[in-house]
Coordinates of C-alpha atoms and ligand atoms in Angstrom, one line a residue:
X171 CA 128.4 73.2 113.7
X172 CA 128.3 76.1 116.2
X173 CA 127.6 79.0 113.7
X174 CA 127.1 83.1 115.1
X175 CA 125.1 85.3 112.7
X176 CA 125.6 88.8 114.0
X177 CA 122.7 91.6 112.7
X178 CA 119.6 89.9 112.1
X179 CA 118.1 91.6 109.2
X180 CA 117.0 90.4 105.8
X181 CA 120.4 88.6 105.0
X182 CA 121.2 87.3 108.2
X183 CA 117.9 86.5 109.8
X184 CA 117.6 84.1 106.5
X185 CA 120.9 83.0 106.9
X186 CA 120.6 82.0 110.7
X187 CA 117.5 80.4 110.2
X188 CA 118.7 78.8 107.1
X189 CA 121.7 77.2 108.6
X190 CA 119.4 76.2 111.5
X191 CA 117.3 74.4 109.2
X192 CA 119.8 72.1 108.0
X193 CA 120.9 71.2 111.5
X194 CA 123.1 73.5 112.7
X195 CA 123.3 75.4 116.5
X196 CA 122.9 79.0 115.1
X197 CA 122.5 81.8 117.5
X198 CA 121.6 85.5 115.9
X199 CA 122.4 88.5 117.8
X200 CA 121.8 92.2 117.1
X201 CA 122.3 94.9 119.1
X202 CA 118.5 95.9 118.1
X203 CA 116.9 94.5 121.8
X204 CA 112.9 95.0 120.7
X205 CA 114.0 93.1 117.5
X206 CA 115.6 90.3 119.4
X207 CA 112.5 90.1 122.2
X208 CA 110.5 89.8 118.8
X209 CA 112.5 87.1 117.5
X210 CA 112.4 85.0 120.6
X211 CA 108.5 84.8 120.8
X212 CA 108.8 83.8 117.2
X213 CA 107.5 86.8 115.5
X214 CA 109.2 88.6 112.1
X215 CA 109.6 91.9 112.0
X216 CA 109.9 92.1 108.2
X217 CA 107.6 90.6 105.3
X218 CA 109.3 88.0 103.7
X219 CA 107.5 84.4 102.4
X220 CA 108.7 81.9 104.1
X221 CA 110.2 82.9 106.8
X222 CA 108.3 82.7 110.0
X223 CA 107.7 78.8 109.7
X224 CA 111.2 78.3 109.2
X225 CA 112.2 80.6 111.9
X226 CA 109.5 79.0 114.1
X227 CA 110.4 75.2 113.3
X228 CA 114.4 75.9 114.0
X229 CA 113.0 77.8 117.1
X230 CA 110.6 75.4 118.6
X231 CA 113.6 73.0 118.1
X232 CA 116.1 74.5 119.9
X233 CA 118.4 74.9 117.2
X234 CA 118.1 78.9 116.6
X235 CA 118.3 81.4 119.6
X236 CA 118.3 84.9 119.4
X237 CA 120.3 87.1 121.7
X238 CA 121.4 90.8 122.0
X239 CA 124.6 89.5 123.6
X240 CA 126.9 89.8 121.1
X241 CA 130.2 88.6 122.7
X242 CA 128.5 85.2 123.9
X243 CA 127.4 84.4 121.0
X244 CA 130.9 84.6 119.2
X245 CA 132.3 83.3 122.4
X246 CA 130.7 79.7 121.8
X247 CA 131.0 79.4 117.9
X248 CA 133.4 78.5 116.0
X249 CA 131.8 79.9 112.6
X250 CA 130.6 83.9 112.9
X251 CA 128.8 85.4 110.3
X252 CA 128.7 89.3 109.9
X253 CA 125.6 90.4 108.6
X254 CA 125.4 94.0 109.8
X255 CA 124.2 96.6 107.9
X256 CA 126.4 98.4 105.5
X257 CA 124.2 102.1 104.7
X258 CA 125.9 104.5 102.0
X259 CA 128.3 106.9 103.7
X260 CA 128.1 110.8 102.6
X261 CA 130.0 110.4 99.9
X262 CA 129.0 107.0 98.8
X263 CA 131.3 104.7 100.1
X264 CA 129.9 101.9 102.1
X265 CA 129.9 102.7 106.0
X266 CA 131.9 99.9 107.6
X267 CA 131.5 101.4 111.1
X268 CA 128.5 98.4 111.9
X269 CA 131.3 95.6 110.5
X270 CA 134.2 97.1 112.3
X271 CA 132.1 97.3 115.4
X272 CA 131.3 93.5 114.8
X273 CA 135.2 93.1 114.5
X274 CA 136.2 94.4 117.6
X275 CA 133.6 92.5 119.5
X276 CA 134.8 88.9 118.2
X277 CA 138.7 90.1 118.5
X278 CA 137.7 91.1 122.6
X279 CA 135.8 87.5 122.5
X280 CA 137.9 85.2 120.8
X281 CA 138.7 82.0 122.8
X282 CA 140.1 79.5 120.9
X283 CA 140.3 79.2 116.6
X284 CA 137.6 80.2 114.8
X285 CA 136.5 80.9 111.3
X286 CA 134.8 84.4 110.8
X287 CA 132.9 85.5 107.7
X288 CA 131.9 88.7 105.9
X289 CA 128.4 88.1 104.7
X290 CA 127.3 91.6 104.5
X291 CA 127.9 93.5 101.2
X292 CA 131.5 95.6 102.2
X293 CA 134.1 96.9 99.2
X294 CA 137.4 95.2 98.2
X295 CA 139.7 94.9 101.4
X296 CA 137.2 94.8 104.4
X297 CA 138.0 91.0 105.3
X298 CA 141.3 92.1 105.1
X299 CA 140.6 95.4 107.9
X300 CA 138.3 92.8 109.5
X301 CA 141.4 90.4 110.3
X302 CA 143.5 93.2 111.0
X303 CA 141.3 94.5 113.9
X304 CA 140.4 91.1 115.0
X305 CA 144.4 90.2 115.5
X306 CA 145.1 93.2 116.9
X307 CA 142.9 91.9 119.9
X308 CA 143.8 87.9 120.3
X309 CA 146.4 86.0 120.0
X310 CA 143.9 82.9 119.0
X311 CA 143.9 81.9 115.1
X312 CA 141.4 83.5 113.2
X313 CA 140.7 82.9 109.4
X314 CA 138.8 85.6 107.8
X315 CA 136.6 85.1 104.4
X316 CA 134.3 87.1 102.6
X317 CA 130.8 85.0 101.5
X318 CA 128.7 87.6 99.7
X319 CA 125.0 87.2 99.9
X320 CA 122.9 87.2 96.4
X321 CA 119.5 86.6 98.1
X322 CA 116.3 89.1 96.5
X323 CA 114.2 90.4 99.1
X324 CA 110.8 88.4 98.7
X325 CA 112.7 85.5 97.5
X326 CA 115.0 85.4 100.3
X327 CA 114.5 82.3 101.7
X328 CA 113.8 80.6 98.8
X329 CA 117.2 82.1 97.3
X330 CA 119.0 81.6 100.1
X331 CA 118.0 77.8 100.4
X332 CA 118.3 77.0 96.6
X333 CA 121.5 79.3 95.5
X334 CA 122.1 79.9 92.0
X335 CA 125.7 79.4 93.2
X336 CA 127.9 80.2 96.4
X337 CA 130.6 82.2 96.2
X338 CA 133.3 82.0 99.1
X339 CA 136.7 84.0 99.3
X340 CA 139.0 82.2 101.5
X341 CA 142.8 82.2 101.9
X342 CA 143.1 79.3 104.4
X343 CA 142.7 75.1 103.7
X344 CA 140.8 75.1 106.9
X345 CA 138.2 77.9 106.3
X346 CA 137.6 76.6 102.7
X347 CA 136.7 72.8 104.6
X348 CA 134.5 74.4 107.4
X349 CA 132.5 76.5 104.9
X350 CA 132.3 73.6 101.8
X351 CA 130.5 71.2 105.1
X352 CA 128.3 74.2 106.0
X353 CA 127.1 74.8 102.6
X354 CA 127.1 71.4 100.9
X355 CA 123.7 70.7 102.3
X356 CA 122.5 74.0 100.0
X357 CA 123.9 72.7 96.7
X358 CA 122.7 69.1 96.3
X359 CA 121.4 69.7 92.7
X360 CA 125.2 70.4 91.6
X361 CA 125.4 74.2 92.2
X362 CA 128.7 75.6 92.1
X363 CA 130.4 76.8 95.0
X364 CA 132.8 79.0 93.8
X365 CA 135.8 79.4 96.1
X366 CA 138.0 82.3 95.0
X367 CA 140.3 84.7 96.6
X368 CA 138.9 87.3 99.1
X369 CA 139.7 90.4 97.0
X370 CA 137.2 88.7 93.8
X371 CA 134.8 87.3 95.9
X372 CA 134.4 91.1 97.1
X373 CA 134.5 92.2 93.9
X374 CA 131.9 89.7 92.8
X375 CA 129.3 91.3 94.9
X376 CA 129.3 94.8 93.2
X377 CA 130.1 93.3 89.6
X378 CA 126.9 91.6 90.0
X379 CA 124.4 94.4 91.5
X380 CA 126.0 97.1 89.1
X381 CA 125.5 94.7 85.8
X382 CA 121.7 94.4 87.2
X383 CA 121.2 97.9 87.7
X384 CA 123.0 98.6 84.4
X385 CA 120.3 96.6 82.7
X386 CA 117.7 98.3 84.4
X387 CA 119.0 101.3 83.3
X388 CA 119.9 100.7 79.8
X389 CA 116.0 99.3 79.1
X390 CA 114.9 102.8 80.7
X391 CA 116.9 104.7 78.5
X392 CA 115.7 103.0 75.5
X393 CA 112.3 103.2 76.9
X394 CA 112.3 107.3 76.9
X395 CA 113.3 106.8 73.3
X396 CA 110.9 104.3 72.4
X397 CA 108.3 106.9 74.6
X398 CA 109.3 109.6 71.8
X399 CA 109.4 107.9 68.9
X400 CA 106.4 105.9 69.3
X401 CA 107.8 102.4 69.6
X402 CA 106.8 100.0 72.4
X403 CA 109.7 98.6 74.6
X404 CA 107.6 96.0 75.5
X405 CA 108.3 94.6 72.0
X406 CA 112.0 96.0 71.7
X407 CA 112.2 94.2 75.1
X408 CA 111.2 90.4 73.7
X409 CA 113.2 91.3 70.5
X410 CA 116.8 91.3 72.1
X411 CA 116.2 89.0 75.0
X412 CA 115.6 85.7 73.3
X413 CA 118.9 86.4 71.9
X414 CA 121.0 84.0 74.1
X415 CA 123.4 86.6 74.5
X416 CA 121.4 88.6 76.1
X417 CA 118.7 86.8 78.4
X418 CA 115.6 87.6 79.2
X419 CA 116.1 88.7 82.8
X420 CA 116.2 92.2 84.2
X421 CA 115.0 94.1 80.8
X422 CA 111.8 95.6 82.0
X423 CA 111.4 99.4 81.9
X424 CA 109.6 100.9 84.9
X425 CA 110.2 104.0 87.0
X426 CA 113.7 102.8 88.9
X427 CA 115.6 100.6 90.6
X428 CA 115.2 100.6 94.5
X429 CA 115.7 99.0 97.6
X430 CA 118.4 99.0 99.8
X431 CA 121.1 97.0 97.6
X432 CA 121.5 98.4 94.0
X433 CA 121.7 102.4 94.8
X434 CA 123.9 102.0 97.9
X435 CA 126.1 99.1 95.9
X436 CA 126.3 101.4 92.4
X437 CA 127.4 104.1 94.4
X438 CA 130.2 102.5 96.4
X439 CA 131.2 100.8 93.5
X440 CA 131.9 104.5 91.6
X441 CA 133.5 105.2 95.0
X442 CA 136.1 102.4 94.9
X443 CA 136.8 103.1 91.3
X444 CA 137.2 106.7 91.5
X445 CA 139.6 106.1 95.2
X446 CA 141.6 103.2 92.2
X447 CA 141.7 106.0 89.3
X448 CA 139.7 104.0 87.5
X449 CA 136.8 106.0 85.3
X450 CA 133.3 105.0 86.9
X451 CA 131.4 106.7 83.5
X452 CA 129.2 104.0 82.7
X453 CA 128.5 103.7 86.7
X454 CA 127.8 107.3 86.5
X455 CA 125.0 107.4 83.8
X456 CA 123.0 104.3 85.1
X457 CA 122.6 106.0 88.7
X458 CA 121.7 109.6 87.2
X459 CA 119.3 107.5 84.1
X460 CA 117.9 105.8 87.4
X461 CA 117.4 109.5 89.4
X462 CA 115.8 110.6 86.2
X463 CA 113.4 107.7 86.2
X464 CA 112.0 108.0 89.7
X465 CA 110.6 111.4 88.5
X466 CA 108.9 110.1 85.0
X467 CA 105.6 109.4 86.5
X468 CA 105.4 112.9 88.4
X469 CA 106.1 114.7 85.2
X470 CA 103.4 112.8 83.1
X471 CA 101.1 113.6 86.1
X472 CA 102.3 117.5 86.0
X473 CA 101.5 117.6 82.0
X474 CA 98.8 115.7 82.3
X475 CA 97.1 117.9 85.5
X476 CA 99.7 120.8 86.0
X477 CA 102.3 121.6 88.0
X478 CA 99.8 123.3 90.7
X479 CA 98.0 120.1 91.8
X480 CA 96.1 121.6 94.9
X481 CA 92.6 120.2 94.8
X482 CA 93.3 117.1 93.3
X483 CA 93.8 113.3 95.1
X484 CA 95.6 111.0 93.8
X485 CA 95.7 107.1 94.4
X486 CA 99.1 105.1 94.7
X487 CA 99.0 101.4 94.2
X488 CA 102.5 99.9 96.0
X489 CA 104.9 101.6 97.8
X490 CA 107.3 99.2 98.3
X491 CA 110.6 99.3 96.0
X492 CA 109.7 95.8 94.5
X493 CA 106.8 93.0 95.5
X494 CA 106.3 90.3 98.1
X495 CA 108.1 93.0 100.5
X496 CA 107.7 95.5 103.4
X497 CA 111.5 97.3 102.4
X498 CA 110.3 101.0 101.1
X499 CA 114.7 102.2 101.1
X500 CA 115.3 104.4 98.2
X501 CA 111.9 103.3 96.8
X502 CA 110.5 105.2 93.8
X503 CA 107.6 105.8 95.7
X504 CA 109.6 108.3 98.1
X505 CA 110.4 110.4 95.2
X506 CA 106.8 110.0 93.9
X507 CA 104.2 110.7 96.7
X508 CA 106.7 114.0 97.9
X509 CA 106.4 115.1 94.5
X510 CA 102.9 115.0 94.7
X511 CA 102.8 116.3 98.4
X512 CA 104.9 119.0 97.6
X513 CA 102.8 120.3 94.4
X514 CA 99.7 120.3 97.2
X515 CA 97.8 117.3 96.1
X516 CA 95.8 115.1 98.2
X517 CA 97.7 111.0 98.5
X518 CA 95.7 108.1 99.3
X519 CA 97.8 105.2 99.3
X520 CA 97.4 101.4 99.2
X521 CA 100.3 98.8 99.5
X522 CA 100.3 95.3 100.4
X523 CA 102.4 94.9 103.5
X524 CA 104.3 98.5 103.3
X525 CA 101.6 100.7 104.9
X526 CA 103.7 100.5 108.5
X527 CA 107.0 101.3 106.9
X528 CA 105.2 104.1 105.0
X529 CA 103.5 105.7 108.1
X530 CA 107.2 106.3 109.6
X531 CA 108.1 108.2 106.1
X532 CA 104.4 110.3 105.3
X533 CA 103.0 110.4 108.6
X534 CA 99.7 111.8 108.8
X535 CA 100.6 113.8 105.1
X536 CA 98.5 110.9 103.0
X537 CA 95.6 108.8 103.6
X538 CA 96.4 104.9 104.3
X539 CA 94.1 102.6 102.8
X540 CA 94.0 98.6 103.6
X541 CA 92.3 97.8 100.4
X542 CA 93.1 99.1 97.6
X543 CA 89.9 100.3 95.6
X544 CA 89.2 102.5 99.0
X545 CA 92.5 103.9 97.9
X546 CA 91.2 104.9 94.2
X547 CA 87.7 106.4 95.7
X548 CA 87.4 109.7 94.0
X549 CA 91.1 110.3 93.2
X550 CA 91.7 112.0 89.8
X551 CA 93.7 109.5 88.6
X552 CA 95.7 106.2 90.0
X553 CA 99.4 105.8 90.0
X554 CA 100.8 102.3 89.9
X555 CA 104.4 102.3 91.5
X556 CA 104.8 98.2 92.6
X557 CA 103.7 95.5 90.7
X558 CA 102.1 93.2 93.1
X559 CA 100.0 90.6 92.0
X560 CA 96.2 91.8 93.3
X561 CA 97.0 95.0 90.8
X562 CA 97.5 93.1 87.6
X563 CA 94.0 92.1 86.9
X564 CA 91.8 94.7 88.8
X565 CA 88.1 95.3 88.2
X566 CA 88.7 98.1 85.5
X567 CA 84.8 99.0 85.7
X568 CA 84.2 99.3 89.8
X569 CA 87.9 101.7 89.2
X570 CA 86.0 103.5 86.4
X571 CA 83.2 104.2 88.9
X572 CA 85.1 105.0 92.0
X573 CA 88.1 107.7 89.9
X574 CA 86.9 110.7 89.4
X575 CA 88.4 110.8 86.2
X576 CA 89.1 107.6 84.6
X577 CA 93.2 108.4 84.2
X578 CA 95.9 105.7 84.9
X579 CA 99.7 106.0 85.2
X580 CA 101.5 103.1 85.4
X581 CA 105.1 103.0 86.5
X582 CA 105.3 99.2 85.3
X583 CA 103.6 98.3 82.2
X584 CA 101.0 95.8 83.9
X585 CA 98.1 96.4 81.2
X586 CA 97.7 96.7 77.6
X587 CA 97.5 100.0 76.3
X588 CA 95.2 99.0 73.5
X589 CA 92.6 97.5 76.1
X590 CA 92.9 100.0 78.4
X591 CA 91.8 102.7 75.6
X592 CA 89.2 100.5 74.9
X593 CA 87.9 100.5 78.7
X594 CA 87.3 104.0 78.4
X595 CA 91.0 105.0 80.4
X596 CA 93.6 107.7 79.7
X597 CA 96.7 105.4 80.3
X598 CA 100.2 106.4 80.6
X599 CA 102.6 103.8 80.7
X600 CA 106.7 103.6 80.2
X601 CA 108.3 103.5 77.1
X602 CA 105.0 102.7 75.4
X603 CA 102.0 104.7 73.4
X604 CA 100.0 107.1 75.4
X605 CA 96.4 105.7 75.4
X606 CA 93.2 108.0 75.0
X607 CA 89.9 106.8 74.9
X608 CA 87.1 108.7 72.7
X609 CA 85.5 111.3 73.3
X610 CA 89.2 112.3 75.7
X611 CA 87.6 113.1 78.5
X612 CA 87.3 116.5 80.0
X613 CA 89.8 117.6 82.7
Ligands
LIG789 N1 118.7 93.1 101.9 C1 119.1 92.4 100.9 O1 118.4 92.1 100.0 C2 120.6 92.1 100.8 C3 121.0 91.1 99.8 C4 122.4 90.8 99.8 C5 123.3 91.5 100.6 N2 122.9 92.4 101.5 C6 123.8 93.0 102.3 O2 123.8 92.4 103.6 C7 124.0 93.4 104.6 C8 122.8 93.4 105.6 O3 121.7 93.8 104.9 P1 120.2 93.8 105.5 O4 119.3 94.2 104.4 O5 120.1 92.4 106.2 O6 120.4 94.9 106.6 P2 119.3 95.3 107.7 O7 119.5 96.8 107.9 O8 118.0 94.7 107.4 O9 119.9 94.6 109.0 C9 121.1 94.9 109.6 C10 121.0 94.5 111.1 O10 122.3 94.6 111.7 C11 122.1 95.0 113.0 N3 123.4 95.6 113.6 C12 123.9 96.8 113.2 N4 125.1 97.0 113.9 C13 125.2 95.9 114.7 C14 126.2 95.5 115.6 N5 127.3 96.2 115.9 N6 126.1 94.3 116.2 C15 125.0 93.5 116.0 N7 124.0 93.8 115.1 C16 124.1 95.0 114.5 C17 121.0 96.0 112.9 O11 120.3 96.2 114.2 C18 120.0 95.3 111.9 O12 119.1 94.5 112.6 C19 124.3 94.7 103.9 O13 125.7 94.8 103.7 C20 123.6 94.5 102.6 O14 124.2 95.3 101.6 C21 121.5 92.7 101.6

């Protein structure tokens, strides 16, 4: 099949080069021409596992091109994918002007019936505003569905290969044929492939990111109270998800939800309810419980040190809004070092593949570190905001010697409070007991 991806960022640089891989002509374009010229010489310009031998197999094979020519590469498909960008407008609704944009291009392109698709994550009605502006241009069939993405960023290939299921929104026979062939190759293992009407599949989308984030939310919530009390949520945690009801997944506290799905989707999901009449409440509290929980570890750190913190350094393990990626949107760490910044401390920072995106937000404001015990070398205490794998089972005594002050916060629960105390460290964790060593050592 001749398939179009247009945007070529995490969803639809995976979804190109997946298609590609099971033997499809795929041509990506993006208006983004240094991107493209990367993409040709067969370099990635995000961090994502997988993905540059699968984008440089289907290369090398002729089967993926990349292209800032928009128009030609709808011109010769018959299957277009949008996968532009769809960034929270100013008052949260989701910006459509990237998909719209898309829309005009394939309705001034069309040349003959062809099946378009609304990959990126746009509310109820788009595919229907999407047809509308592609009909006013052509007189040539076009069948519009929506095929929301559920890929995780550092997963995404992996996700997007091995679906938990597909979910298509279609209105036409024809469309529902073209896309059950394109996928089929993805759901050998007996995967659903849910094919609904447009409006649900849309609906689908936000339903499933807003039940996520409400999770999220919820377990923070009960952490603070677990935090007061004296309760661990680490244990309150186990205790309600191995009922079946319930599931394990998605029921660890930590300092927020990030990245550039769950914020943007929660709020154009309050959006669309509030423009329906419909009360958003619960919607409501999960965002302002999530605003809240960006700022826990900069107020243990202003108890613990004061709300003047010039003089002091501190260290910053992960910057990126979850692991195994480069993507720092809406990141707790944002919220996090400019606290610190703005109460005049010193930031030495340490991330596995982020420290490029983080130069472009902290400039020459905080110290950049490639490895990550350079970050911790005389800081007054380490702050641990991403829980990549090199900082779960660090060498506590080389840390003790290089802190000034053996003090930890961590933003997601990686060590034992008990051990920690017994490794000589003050350690501040969420929803769990604060740890002090003895003698507690001076500040
Ligand atoms: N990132 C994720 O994990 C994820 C997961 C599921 C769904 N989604 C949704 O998928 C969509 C894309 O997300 P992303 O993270 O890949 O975005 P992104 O910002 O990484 O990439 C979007 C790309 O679209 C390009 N673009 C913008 N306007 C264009 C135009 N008119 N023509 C051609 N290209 C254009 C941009 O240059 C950019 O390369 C969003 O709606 C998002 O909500 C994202």
């Amino acid at each position: 099949m001749n398939v179009a991806v247009v945007g070529t960022g995490y969803v639809g640089l995976v979804a190109g080069a997946g298609f590609a891989e099971t033997g499809n002509n795929v041509v990506c374009a993006d208006i983004d021409a240094d991107k493209i010229a990367m993409l040709g010489r067969g370099e990635i310009p995000i961090y994502e596992p997988g993905l540059e031998p699968l984008v440089q197999r289907n290369l090398k094979e002729g089967r993926l091109r990349f292209t800032t020519d928009v128009g030609a590469a709808v011109r010769e498909s018959e299957v277009i994918f949008i996968a532009v960008g769809t960034p929270p407008d100013e008052d949260g609704s989701a910006d459509l002007q990237h998909v719209l944009a898309v829309a005009r291009t394939i309705g001034d392109n069309m040349n003959g019936e062809k099946v378009v698709i609304t990959k990126s994550t746009v509310p109820v009605g788009t595919a229907a505003r999407v047809r509308a502006t592609i009909e006013a241009r052509t007189q040539h069939r076009v069948h519009v569905c929506s095929n929301p993405e559920f890929l995780k960023e550092g997963a995404a290939v992996d996700d997007f290969m091995k679906p938990d299921r597909v979910v298509i929104g279609v209105d036409s026979e024809y469309a529902q044929e073209v896309l059950e062939e394109l996928y089929e190759p993805f759901v050998r293992t007996g995967k659903p492939i849910l094919f609904m009407d447009i409006a649900s599949a849309e609906i689908t989308k936000y339903a499933a990111n807003a039940m996520l984030a409400t999770r999220i939310s919820f377990m923070n919530m009960i952490s603070r109270l677990c935090a007061k009390v004296g309760a661990d949520v680490d244990l309150v945690r186990r205790g309600i998800g191995t009922d079946e009801r319930i599931g394990p997944a998605f029921l660890f506290a930590g300092i927020g939800y990030g990245g550039s799905c769950f914020p943007k989707d929660v709020k154009a999901l309050i959006r669309t309810l509030h423009e329906t009449g419909i009360d958003a409440g619960i919607l409501e509290s999960v965002e302002r419980v999530n605003d809240a929980q960006k700022r826990l570890l900069l107020e243990a750190v202003v108890e613990r040190f004061g709300e003047d913190l010039s003089g002091r350094t501190f260290a910053v393990w992960g910057l990126s809004f979850k692991p195994e990626t480069d993507d720092m949107r809406e990141a707790p760490s944002l919220v996090v070092v400019e606290g610190l910044l703005a109460r005049g401390a010193r930031v030495q920072v340490h991330d596995p593949q982020a420290l490029h995106v983080a130069r472009r937000h902290f400039g020459e404001r905080v110290s950049y570190h490639e490895h990550n015990f350079d970050a911790v070398d005389g800081a007054d205490a380490l702050l641990i905001l991403t829980e990549w794998k090199p900082y779960r089972r660090p060498d506590f005594q080389r840390m003790r010697t290089l802190l000034r002050q053996p003090v930890i916060f961590d933003g997601r629960n990686l060590f034992e409070p008990a051990r920690m105390r017994d490794l000589g460290f003050e350690y501040v964790s969420v929803g769990r007991v604060r740890a002090v060593p003895e003698p507690v050592p001076a500040s």
